XYZ file of C-alpha atoms in Angstrom:
204
model
C 0.000 0.000 0.000
C 1.429 3.381 -1.026
C 2.322 5.708 1.800
C -0.004 8.713 2.012
C 1.463 11.988 0.847
C 3.865 10.593 -1.726
C 3.949 12.534 -4.978
C 6.453 13.293 -7.713
C 7.777 16.434 -6.012
C 8.345 14.750 -2.660
C 9.991 11.761 -4.318
C 12.243 14.027 -6.385
C 13.427 15.898 -3.305
C 13.969 12.644 -1.447
C 15.944 11.377 -4.436
C 18.034 14.561 -4.433
C 18.841 14.080 -0.749
C 19.744 10.469 -1.427
C 22.035 11.588 -4.257
C 23.895 13.925 -1.897
C 24.268 11.142 0.680
C 25.204 8.106 -1.423
C 25.910 9.428 -4.929
C 23.715 10.269 -7.884
C 24.567 7.021 -9.678
C 22.995 5.002 -6.858
C 19.600 6.730 -7.001
C 16.915 4.393 -8.360
C 13.189 3.899 -7.904
C 13.948 0.673 -6.024
C 16.319 2.441 -3.615
C 13.754 5.171 -3.028
C 11.002 2.621 -2.409
C 13.163 0.925 0.223
C 13.723 4.271 1.920
C 9.981 4.891 2.173
C 9.230 1.287 3.119
C 6.931 0.640 0.156
C 6.980 -1.644 -2.866
C 8.586 -0.403 -6.071
C 5.238 -0.554 -7.844
C 3.823 2.001 -5.387
C 6.068 4.690 -6.896
C 5.283 4.054 -10.532
C 2.082 6.066 -10.331
C 4.341 9.100 -9.699
C 7.502 8.204 -11.639
C 7.910 6.473 -15.000
C 11.187 4.786 -14.119
C 14.607 5.465 -12.606
C 15.632 7.611 -15.575
C 12.575 9.798 -15.044
C 13.569 10.185 -11.392
C 17.136 11.150 -12.309
C 15.914 13.666 -14.868
C 13.636 15.260 -12.270
C 16.568 15.508 -9.849
C 18.684 17.110 -12.577
C 15.996 19.702 -13.253
C 15.658 20.432 -9.537
C 19.418 20.885 -9.212
C 19.582 23.229 -12.201
C 16.800 25.328 -10.721
C 18.446 25.495 -7.302
C 21.791 26.449 -8.830
C 20.234 29.150 -11.001
C 18.385 30.614 -8.005
C 21.578 30.711 -5.962
C 23.564 32.291 -8.781
C 20.878 34.919 -9.399
C 20.922 35.920 -5.734
C 24.723 36.111 -5.753
C 24.836 38.274 -8.884
C 22.273 40.850 -7.806
C 23.808 44.344 -8.081
C 27.263 43.095 -9.075
C 29.352 43.622 -12.202
C 32.851 42.964 -13.522
C 35.224 40.973 -11.339
C 32.830 41.248 -8.395
C 30.171 39.474 -10.450
C 32.634 36.855 -11.698
C 33.712 35.980 -8.160
C 30.149 35.890 -6.806
C 28.958 33.690 -9.667
C 31.909 31.317 -9.369
C 31.610 31.060 -5.579
C 27.886 30.305 -5.791
C 28.617 27.557 -8.329
C 31.402 26.025 -6.234
C 29.535 26.302 -2.935
C 26.507 24.515 -4.368
C 28.697 21.688 -5.648
C 30.371 21.368 -2.244
C 27.107 21.386 -0.282
C 25.172 19.172 -2.706
C 27.593 16.839 -4.501
C 24.888 14.457 -5.687
C 22.668 17.229 -6.968
C 25.667 18.821 -8.692
C 26.419 15.530 -10.432
C 22.769 15.375 -11.495
C 23.014 18.865 -12.995
C 25.653 17.532 -15.408
C 23.158 15.028 -16.859
C 22.699 15.266 -20.599
C 19.060 16.193 -21.247
C 17.141 15.848 -24.468
C 16.901 19.152 -26.385
C 13.264 19.850 -25.479
C 13.775 19.199 -21.771
C 17.011 21.208 -21.734
C 15.343 24.176 -23.449
C 12.643 24.267 -20.754
C 15.085 23.827 -17.863
C 16.784 26.361 -15.586
C 19.982 25.556 -17.451
C 18.912 28.311 -19.841
C 18.913 30.780 -16.931
C 22.382 29.610 -15.939
C 23.655 30.250 -19.469
C 22.097 33.715 -19.519
C 23.676 34.597 -16.190
C 27.071 33.460 -17.421
C 26.694 35.861 -20.338
C 25.512 38.576 -17.937
C 28.790 38.184 -16.040
C 30.710 38.491 -19.305
C 28.943 41.707 -20.288
C 31.274 43.409 -17.846
C 34.193 42.418 -20.070
C 32.943 43.805 -23.385
C 33.374 40.644 -25.440
C 31.714 40.344 -28.828
C 30.835 37.108 -30.593
C 32.225 34.565 -31.080
C 34.591 35.490 -28.237
C 31.770 35.638 -25.703
C 30.779 32.058 -26.501
C 34.423 30.979 -26.235
C 34.530 32.663 -22.814
C 31.299 30.962 -21.673
C 32.870 27.601 -22.495
C 36.114 28.588 -20.776
C 34.365 29.516 -17.525
C 32.311 26.326 -17.516
C 35.385 24.208 -18.166
C 37.476 25.889 -15.461
C 34.741 25.851 -12.812
C 33.705 22.255 -13.435
C 37.276 21.036 -13.780
C 38.436 22.670 -10.558
C 35.364 21.518 -8.617
C 35.714 17.942 -9.890
C 39.393 17.730 -8.963
C 38.827 19.392 -5.597
C 35.924 17.114 -4.656
C 37.937 14.083 -5.726
C 40.704 14.990 -3.279
C 43.309 15.831 -5.901
C 44.397 18.996 -4.070
C 44.215 17.703 -0.503
C 47.813 16.524 -0.112
C 49.720 19.736 -0.723
C 49.885 23.413 0.145
C 48.659 26.087 -0.428
C 45.026 25.482 0.445
C 42.385 25.125 -2.220
C 40.688 28.413 -1.329
C 43.893 30.321 -2.021
C 44.274 28.593 -5.369
C 40.613 29.238 -6.208
C 41.124 32.950 -5.575
C 44.196 32.961 -7.830
C 42.275 31.123 -10.538
C 39.568 33.798 -10.464
C 42.225 36.529 -10.580
C 43.701 34.872 -13.663
C 40.312 34.533 -15.340
C 39.535 38.191 -14.678
C 42.869 39.255 -16.173
C 42.350 37.047 -19.218
C 38.818 38.316 -19.814
C 40.005 41.926 -19.581
C 42.754 41.268 -22.109
C 41.087 38.701 -24.325
C 43.515 37.729 -27.105
C 42.668 38.613 -30.669
C 42.280 35.675 -33.065
C 45.350 34.880 -35.160
C 45.378 36.480 -38.613
C 44.175 34.319 -41.478
C 43.655 34.642 -45.195
C 45.859 35.561 -48.166
C 49.227 36.935 -47.225
C 49.393 35.222 -43.857
C 52.299 32.795 -43.642
C 51.343 29.277 -42.524
C 53.069 27.710 -39.488
C 55.633 26.079 -41.808
C 57.197 29.493 -42.387
C 55.921 29.744 -45.921
C 57.384 26.519 -47.285
C 55.152 25.016 -49.976
């Protein structure tokens, strides 16, 4: 018999908490049913399957991250905005590792277009408006920030930086300093076209 009060929203939040505790890859309908003390079949009136549950958790995580980033960015610009945005991103990943992993889930185009991931992308570009980048450089910079943030967070959470000094917070601050300097002095693309010597030095 299904426990009273169970619905898709409650199950999604319970799944998100489970992801933070045991890892996103271990979240299934069966595991959630065991947690609530009900049969698996009791949850299928609310969830299609484990993939549906994981997608719902991913959408929840994207929404939570976007809300946190929006609050951090309010009234900020330039390097101040970059630091606030980056810190909100990193803090969420540290506090909610399972949810953060869920947010990296590849969604189908229709689901992705309706998700809070769109808000995240817009806020990234809002941060970059303080650096006066035109296209396609702004898109290059969006990809750079995402790569640096995710790469650093993944290595940090995996313990890669835990056996040496200086501390990870000091390095994080230096990384953001370097990103700010790079964005302020974004390199021009290399010259191309007729008259430009190829890397061989002009040899045919």
